[in-house]
Tab-separated table of C-alpha atoms (C1' of nucleotides) in Angstrom:
chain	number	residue	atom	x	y	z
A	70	UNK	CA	98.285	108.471	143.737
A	71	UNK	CA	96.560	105.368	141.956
A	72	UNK	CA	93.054	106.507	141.064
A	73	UNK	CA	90.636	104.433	140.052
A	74	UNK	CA	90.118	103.306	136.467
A	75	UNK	CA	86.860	101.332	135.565
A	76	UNK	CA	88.926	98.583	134.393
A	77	UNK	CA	87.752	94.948	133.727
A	78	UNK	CA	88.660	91.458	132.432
A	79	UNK	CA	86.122	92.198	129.391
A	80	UNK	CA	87.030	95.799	128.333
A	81	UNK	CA	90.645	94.474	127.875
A	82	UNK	CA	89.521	91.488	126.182
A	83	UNK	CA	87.475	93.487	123.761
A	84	UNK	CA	90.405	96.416	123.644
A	85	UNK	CA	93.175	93.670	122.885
A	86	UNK	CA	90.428	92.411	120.130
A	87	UNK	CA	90.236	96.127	118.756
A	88	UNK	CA	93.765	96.803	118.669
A	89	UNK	CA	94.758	93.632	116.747
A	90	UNK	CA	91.574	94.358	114.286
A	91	UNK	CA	93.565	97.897	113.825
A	92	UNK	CA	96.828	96.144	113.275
A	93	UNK	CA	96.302	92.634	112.348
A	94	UNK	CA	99.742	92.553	111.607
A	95	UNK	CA	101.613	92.954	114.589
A	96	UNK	CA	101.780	90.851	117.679
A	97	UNK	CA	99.907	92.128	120.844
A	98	UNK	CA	102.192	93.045	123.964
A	99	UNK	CA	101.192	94.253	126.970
A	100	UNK	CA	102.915	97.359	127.072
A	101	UNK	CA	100.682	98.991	124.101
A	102	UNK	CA	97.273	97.356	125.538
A	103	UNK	CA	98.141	99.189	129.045
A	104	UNK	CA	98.929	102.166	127.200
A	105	UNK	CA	95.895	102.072	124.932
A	106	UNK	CA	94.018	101.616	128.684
A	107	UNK	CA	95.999	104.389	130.507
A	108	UNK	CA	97.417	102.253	132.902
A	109	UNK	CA	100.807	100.916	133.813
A	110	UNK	CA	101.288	97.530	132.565
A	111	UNK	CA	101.354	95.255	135.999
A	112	UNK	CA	97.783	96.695	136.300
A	113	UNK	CA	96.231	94.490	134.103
A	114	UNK	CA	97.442	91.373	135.523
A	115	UNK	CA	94.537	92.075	138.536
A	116	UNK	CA	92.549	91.116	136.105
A	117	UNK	CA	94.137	88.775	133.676
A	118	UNK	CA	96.463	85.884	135.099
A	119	UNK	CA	99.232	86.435	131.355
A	120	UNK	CA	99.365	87.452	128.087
A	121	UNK	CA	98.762	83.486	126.792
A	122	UNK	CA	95.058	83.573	128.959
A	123	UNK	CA	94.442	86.616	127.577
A	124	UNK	CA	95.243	85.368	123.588
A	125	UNK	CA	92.862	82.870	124.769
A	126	UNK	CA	89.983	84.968	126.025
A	127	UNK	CA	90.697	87.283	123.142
A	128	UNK	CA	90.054	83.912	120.883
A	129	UNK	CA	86.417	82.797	122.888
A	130	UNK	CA	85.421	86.089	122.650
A	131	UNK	CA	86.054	86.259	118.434
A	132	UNK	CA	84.488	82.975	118.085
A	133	UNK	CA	81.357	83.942	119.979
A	134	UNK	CA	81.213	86.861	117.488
A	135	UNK	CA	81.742	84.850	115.236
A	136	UNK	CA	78.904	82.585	115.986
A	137	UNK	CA	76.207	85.288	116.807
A	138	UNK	CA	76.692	86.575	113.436
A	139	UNK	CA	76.164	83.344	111.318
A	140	UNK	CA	73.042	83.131	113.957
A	141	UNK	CA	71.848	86.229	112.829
A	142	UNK	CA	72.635	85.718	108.882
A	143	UNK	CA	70.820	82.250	109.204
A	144	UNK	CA	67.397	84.010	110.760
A	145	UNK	CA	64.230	83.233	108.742
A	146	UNK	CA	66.234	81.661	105.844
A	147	UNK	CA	66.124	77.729	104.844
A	148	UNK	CA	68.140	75.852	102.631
A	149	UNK	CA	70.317	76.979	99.962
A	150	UNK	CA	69.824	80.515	100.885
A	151	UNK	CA	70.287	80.141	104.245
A	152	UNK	CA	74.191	78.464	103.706
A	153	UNK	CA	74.853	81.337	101.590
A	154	UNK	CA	74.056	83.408	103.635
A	155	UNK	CA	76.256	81.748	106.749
A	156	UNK	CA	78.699	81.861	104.304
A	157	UNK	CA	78.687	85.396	103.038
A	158	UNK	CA	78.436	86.526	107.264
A	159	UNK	CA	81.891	84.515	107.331
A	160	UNK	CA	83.474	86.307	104.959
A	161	UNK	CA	82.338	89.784	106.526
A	162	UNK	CA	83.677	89.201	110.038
A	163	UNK	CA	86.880	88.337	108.354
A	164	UNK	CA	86.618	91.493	106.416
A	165	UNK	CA	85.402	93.248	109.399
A	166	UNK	CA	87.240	92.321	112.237
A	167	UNK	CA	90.554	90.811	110.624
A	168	UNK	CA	92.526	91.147	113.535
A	169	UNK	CA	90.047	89.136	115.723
A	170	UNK	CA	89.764	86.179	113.100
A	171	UNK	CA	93.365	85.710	112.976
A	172	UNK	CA	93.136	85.882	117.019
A	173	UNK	CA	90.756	83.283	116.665
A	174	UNK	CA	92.740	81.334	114.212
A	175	UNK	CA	96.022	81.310	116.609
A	176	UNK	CA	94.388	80.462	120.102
A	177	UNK	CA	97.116	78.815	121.993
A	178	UNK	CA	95.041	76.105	122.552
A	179	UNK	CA	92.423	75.108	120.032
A	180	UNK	CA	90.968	72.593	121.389
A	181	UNK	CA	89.905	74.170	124.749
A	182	UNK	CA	86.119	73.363	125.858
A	183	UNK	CA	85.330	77.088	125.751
A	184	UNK	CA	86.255	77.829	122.357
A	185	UNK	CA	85.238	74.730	120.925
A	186	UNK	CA	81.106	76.431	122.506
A	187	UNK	CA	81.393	78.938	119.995
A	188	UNK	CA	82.216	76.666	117.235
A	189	UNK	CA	79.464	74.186	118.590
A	190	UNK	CA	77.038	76.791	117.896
A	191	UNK	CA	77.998	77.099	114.434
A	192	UNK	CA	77.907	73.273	113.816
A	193	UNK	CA	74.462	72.297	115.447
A	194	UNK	CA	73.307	75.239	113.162
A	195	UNK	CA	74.655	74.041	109.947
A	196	UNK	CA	73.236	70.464	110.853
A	197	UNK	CA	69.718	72.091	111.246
A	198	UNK	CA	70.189	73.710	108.035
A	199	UNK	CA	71.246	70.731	106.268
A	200	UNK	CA	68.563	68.733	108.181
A	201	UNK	CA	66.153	68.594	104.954
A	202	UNK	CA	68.486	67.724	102.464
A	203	UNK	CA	67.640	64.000	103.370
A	204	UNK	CA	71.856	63.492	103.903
A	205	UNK	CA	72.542	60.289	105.122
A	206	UNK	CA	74.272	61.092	109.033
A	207	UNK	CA	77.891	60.402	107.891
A	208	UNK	CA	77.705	62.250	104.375
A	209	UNK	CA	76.099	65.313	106.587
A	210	UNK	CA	78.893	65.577	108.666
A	211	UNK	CA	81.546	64.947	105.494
A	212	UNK	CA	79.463	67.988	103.521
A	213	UNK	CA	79.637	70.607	107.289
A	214	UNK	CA	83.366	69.681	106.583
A	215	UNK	CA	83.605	70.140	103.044
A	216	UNK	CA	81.176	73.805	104.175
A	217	UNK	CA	83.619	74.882	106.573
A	218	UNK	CA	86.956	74.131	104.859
A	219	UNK	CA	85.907	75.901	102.321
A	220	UNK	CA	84.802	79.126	103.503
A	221	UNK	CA	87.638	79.254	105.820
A	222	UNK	CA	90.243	78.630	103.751
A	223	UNK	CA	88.936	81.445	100.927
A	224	UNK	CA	88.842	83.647	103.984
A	225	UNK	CA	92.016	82.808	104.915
A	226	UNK	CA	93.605	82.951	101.857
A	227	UNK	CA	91.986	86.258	100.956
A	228	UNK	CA	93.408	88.174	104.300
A	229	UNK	CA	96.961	86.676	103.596
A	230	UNK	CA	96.926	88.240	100.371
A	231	UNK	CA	96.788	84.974	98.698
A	232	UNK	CA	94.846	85.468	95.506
A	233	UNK	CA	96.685	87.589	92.987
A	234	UNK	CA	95.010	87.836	90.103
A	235	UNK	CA	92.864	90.879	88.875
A	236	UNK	CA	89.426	88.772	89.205
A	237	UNK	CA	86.766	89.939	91.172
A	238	UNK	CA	87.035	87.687	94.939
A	239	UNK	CA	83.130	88.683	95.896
A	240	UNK	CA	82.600	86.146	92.701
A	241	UNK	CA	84.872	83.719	92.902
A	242	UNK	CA	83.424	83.317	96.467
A	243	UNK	CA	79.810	83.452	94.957
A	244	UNK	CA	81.322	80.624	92.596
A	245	UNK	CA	82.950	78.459	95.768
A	246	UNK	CA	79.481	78.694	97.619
A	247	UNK	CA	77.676	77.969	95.234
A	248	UNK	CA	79.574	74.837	94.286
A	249	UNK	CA	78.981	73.448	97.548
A	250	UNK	CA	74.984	74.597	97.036
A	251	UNK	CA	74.975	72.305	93.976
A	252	UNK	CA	76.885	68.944	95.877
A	253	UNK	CA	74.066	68.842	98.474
A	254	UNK	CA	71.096	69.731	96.290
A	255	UNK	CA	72.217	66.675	93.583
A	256	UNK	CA	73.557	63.936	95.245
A	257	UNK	CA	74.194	62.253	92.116
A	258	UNK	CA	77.628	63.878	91.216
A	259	UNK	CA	79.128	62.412	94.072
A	260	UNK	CA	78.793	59.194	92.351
A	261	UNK	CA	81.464	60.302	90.097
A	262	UNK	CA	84.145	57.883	89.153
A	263	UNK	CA	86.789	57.341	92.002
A	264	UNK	CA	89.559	56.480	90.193
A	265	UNK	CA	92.058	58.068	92.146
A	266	UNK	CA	92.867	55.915	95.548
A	267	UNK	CA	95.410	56.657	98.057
A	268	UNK	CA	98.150	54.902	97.741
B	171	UNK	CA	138.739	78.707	121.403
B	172	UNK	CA	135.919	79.194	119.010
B	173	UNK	CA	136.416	76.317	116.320
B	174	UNK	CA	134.465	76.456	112.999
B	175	UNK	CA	131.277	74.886	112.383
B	176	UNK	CA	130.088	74.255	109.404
B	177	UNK	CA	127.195	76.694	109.401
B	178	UNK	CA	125.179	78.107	106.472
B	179	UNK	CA	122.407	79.803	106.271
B	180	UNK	CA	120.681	76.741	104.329
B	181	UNK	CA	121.532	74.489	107.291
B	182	UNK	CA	120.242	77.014	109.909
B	183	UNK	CA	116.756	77.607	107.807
B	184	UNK	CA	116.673	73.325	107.669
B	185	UNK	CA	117.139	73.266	111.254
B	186	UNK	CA	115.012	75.262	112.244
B	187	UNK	CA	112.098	73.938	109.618
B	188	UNK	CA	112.880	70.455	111.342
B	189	UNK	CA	112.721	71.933	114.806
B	190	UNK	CA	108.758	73.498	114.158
B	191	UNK	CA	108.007	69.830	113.090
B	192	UNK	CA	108.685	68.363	115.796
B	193	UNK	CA	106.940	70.726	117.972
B	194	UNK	CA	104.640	72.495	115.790
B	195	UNK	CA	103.154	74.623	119.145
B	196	UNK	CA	105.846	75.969	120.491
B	197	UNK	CA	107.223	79.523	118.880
B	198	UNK	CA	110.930	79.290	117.359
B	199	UNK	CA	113.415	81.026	119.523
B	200	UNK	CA	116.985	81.245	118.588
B	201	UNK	CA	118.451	80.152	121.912
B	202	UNK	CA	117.192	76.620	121.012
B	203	UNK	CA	117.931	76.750	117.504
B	204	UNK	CA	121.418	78.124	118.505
B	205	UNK	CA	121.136	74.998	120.730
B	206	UNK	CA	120.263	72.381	118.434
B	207	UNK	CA	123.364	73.689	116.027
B	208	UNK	CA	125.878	73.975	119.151
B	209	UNK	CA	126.717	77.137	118.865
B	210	UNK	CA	125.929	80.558	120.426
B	211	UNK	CA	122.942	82.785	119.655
B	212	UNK	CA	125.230	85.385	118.415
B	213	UNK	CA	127.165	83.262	115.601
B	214	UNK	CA	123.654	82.834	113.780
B	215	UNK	CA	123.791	86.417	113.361
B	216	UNK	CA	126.500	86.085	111.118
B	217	UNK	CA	124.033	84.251	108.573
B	218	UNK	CA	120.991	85.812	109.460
B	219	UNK	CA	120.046	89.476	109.564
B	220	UNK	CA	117.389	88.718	112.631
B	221	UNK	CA	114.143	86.213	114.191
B	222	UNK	CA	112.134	88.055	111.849
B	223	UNK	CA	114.046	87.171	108.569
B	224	UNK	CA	114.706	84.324	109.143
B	225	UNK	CA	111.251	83.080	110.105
B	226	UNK	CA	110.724	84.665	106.378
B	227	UNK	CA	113.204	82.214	104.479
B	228	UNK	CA	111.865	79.187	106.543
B	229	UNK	CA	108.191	80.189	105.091
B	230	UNK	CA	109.908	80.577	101.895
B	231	UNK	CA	111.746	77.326	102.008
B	232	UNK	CA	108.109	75.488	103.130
B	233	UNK	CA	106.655	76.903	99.872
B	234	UNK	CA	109.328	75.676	97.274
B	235	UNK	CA	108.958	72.255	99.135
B	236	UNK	CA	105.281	72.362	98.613
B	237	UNK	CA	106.006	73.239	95.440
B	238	UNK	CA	107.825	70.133	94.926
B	239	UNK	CA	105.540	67.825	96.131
B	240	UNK	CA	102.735	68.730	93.969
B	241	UNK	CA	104.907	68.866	90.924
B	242	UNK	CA	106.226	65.220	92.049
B	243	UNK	CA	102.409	64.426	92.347
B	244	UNK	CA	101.391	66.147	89.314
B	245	UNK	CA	104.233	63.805	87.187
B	246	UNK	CA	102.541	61.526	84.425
B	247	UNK	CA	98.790	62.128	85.490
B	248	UNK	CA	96.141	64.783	83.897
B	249	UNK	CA	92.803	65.643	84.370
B	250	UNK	CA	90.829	64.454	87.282
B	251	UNK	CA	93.554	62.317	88.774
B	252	UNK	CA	96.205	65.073	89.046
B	253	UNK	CA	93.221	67.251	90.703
B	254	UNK	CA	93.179	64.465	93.180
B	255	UNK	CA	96.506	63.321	93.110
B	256	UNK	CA	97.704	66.877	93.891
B	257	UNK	CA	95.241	67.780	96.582
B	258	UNK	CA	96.218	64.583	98.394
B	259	UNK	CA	99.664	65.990	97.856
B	260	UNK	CA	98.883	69.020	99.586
B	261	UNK	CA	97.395	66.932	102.437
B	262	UNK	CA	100.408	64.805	102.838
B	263	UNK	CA	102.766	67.820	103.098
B	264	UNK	CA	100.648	68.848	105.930
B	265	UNK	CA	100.580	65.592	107.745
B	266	UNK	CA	104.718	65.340	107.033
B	267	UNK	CA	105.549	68.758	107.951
B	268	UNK	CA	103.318	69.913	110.207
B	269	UNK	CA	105.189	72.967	111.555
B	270	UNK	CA	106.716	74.012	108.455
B	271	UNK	CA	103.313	74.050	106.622
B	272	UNK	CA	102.042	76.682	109.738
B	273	UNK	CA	105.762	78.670	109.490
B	274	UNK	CA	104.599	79.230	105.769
B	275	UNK	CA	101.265	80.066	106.503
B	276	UNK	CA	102.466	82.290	109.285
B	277	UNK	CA	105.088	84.157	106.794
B	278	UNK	CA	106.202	87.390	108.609
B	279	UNK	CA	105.146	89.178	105.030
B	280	UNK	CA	103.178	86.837	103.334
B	281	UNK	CA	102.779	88.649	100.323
B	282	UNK	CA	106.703	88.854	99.629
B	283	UNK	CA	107.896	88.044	96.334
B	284	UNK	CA	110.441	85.157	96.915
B	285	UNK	CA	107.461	83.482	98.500
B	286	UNK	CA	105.201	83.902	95.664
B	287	UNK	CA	107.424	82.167	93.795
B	288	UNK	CA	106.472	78.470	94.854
B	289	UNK	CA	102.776	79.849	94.950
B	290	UNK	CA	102.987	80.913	91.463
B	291	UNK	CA	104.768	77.628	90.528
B	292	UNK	CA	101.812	76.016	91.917
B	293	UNK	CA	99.323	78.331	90.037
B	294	UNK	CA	101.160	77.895	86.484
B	295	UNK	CA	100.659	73.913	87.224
B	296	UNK	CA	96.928	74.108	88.295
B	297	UNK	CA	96.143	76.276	85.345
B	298	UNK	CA	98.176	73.239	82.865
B	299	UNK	CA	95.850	70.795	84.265
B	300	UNK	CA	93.030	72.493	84.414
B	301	UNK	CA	93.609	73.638	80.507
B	302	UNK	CA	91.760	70.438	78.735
B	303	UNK	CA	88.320	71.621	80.824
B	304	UNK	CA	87.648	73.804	78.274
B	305	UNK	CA	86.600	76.839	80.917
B	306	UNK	CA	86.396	80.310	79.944
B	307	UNK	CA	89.581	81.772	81.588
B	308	UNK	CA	87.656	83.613	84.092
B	309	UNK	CA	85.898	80.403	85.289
B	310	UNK	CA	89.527	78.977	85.025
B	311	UNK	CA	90.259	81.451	87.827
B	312	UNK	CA	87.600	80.866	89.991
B	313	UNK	CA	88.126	77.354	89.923
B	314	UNK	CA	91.711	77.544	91.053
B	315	UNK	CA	91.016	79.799	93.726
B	316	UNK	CA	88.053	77.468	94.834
B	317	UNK	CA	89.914	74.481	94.892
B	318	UNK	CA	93.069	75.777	97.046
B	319	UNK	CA	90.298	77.359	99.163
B	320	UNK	CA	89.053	73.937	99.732
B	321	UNK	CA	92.017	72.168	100.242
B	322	UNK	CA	93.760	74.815	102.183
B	323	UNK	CA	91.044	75.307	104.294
B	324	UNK	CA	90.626	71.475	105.071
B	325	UNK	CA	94.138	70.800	106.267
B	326	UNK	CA	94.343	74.133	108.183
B	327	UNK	CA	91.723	72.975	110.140
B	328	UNK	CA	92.453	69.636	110.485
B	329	UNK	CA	95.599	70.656	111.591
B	330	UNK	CA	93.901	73.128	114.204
B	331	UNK	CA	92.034	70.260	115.308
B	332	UNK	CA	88.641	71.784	113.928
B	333	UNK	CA	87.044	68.893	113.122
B	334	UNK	CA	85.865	66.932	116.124
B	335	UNK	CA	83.405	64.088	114.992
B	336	UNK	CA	84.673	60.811	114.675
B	337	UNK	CA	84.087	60.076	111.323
B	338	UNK	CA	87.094	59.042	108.932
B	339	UNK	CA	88.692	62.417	107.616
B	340	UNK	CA	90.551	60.272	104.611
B	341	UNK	CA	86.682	60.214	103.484
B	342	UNK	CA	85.493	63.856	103.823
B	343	UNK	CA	88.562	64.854	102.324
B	344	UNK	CA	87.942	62.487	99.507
B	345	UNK	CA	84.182	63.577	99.503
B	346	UNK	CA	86.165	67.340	99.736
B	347	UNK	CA	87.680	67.019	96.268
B	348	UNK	CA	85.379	64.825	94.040
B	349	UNK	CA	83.389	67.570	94.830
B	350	UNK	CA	85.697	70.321	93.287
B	351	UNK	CA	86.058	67.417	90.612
B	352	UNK	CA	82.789	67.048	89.621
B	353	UNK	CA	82.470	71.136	89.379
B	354	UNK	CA	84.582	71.387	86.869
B	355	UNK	CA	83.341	68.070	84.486
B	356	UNK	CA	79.706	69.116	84.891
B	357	UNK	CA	79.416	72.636	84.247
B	358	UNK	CA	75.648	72.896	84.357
B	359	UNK	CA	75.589	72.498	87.944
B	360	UNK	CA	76.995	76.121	88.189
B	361	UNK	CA	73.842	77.597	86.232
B	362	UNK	CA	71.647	76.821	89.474
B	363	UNK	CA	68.753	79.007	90.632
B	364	UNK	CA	71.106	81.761	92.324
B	365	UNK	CA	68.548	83.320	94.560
B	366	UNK	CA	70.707	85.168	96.952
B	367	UNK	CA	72.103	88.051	96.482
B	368	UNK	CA	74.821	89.856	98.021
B	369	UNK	CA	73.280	93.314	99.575
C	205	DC	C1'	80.442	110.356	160.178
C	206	DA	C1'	84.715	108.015	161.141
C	207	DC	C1'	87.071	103.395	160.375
C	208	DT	C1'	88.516	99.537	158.214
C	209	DA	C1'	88.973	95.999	154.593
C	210	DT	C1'	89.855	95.223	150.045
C	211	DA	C1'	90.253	95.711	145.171
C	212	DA	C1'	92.892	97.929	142.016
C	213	DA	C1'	96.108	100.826	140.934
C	214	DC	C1'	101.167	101.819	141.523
C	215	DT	C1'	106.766	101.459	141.754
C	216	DA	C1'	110.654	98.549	141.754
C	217	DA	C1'	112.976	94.746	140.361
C	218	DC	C1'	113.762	90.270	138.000
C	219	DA	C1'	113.890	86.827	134.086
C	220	DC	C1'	114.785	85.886	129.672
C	221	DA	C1'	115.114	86.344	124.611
C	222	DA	C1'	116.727	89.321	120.858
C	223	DA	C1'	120.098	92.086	119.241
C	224	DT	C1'	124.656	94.731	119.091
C	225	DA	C1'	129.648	95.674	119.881
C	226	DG	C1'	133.898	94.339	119.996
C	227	DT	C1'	137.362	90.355	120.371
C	228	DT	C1'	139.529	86.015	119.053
C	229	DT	C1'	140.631	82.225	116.113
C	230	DG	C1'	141.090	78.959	112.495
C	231	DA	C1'	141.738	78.158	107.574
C	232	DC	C1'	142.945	79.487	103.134
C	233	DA	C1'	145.863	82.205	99.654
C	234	DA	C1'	149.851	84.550	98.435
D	259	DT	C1'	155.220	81.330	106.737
D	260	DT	C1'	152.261	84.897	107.210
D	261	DG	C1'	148.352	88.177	106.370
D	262	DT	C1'	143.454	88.433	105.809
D	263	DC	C1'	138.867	87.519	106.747
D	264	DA	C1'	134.880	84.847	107.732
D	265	DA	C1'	132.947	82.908	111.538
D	266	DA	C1'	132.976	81.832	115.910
D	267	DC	C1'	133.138	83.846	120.655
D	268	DT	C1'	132.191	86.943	125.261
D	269	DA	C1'	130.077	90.792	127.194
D	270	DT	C1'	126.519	93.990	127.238
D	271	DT	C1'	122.232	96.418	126.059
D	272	DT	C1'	117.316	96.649	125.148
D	273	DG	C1'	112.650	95.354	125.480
D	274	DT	C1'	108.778	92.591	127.067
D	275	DG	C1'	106.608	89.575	130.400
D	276	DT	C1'	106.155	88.690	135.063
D	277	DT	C1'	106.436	88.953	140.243
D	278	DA	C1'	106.807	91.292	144.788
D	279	DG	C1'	105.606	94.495	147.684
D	280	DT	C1'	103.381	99.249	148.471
D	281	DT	C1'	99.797	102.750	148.239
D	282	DT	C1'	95.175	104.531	147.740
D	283	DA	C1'	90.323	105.085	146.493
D	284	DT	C1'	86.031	103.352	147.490
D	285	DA	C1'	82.399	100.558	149.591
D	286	DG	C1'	80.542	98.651	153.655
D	287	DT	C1'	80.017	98.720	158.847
D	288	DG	C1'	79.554	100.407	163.481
DNA sequence: CACTATAAACTAACACAAATAGTTTGACAA
DNA sequence: TTGTCAAACTATTTGTGTTAGTTTATAGTG
C-alpha cells in the first residue's frame, strides 16, 4: 500500500538543510530526514545515491544561498559600502541559517567543481567591487583573501561560541570590516615596516 | 590470554590526535584507533567513557598545544613582532597538525570549560601584548577578536582549500597580518567616513 | 476504457561501528 | 604465596547506512 508522496532530490536537499538549521548541533541521519518526510528510510535513496552525496548537495545548495545573498546585498552599492555590505549579508546567513553554513563548511569534498560555482560567484563579485581601487592584480587577490578570511573566521568563531566577553559582536564586526575598508582605501599602511620574516 | 598493555588515556587521546593528522578527512572510528594501539575496541572503554568524549579531550588536548606554541612564539618578542610572530604560530600549528587543528575546531561542545582553558590562555597573552598600544579596553577587545578572526579564518580556509589562485599564500598571509598590525599603530584609520549602517 | 511500463514507495535483510555485559588474567601488596 | 583489582578479553546488543527484491499508483498507449 505505497502511495505516492511528491518526493524529490530538491525537497530533501532543502529539508536536510532545514533540519540541520533547526539543530545545527547534531549530525544528520537518514532515519530522522525520512521521518521528517513521512517515508521509510530506503525511500529516499530513489532519489539520492547516500548520505555523503547528499552532505554534498546539501553543501552546493548553502553555498548558492550563500552567493545569491551577497548578490543581492551588493545591488546598486560601490565601494566601501558595497564590501560592507557583502560582509554584513555574511554574517546574516550565518545567523540565519546556521545549520546550512556549517553544512557548507564540512562538505566532504571541498574542492568539488560544483561547490567551488557558488564560491566563484562570490569572488568575480568581490573583484568587480574592488575593481576601482586601482589594486595592483596580485595585491587584489591578497586583499579578497585577507576579505574572506576575515569575515569567515568572525562568523565562525561567533557560531562556535568563541568570543566570551560581554562586548557587543555587531561592533566588533563593524570594527573588523571596517579595518579591511581602511587597508584598501590607503595603500600606504601596507608599507609598514616588515620586520618580522619567517624563519 | 589477555596480556597488559600499557594503555592510558593520555596515550589513547595522542594516538588518536596523530591518527587525524595523518588523514585529516577521514572521521575517527575506534576500530582503527583500537587498531593502531593493538588492542580490542572494548579495552578503550576502560579509559574512555565513549566516541563522543573522547573526541572532546582530543579537541581539548589540540587547544593546550596551541596554546603552547604561541606562548613558545610569544617568548622574548613584544609589540608588532609577537603580533606576527604569533599569528605565524597559529599558521604553523595548522600546517603541522592538520587534523588535530579541525578535531579542535570540531569540539563535540565547543564551549566546554576545560577547552576554554587554552583559549583563555591565549586571550590573557594577546591582551599582554597588546597592553603597550595604549587602546581603550573596549578597542582592546575588538582588536583581539579581529585579529583571531583573521587568522582563524585564513588557515581554516586554507586548510579547506578555499583559496584557489595561484598566488603565494606565505604573502597574503603576510599582507593578512601587517594589516591587523598597522590597525592597531595607526589608530586614525578607524575614524573613517562610516557611511553604512546596519538596518 | 482497459493494459502495461515504470517510477517510487515498501518490507526484509545485511554490514558495520558503537556500546554493554560478563569473564579472564596478570601484576602488585599484604 | 595468595587475594584483589585494573585492564584486557569474548560475546552480544543496538542503531544507522545500505542493498535486494517486491508492490503499487500513476501516466501513457492502443
Amino acid at each position: 500500500m505505497p502511495s505516492r508522496r511528491g518526493l524529490t532530490r530538491e525537497i530533501i536537499v532543502k529539508t536536510a538543510a532545514d533540519m540541520q538549521d533547526q539543530h545545527p548541533a547534531q549530525v544528520l541521519t537518514l532515519k530522522d530526514l525520512a521521518a521528517a518526510l513521512e517515508v521509510r528510510t530506503p525511500s529516499l535513496y530513489n532519489h539520492i545515491d547516500n548520505l555523503e552525496e547528499l552532505r554534498q548537495e546539501v553543501a552546493i545548495y548553502g553555498a548558492h544561498e550563500l552567493a545569491d545573498r551577497l548578490g543581492s546585498a551588493a545591488i546598486g552599492r560601490a565601494g566601501d559600502d558595497a564590501l560592507l555590505a557583502m560582509s554584513w549579508a555574511y554574517r546574516d546567513f550565518v545567523t540565519n541559517r546556521p545549520g546550512l553554513h556549517l553544512a557548507t563548511q564540512r562538505a566532504p569534498r571541498p574542492d568539488q567543481e560544483e561547490l567551488m560555482a557558488g564560491a566563484m560567484r562570490v569572488l568575480n563579485m568581490l573583484h568587480r567591487v574592488l575593481e576601482p581601487y586601482g589594486l595592483s592584480e596580485k595585491e587584489q587577490i591578497h586583499a579578497i583573501r585577507a576579505l574572506r578570511a576575515m569575515v569567515h573566521g568572525f562568523v565562525s568563531l561567533e557560531q562556535a561560541g568563541g568570543f566570551g566577553m560581554p562586548v557587543d559582536l555587531d561592533e566588533s564586526f563593524q570594527y573588523l570590516v571596517e579595518m579591511f575598508v581602511a587597508q584598501v582605501n590607503n595603500r600606504q599602511v601596507s608599507e609598514l615596516p616588515t620586520s618580522f620574516k619567517r624563519r
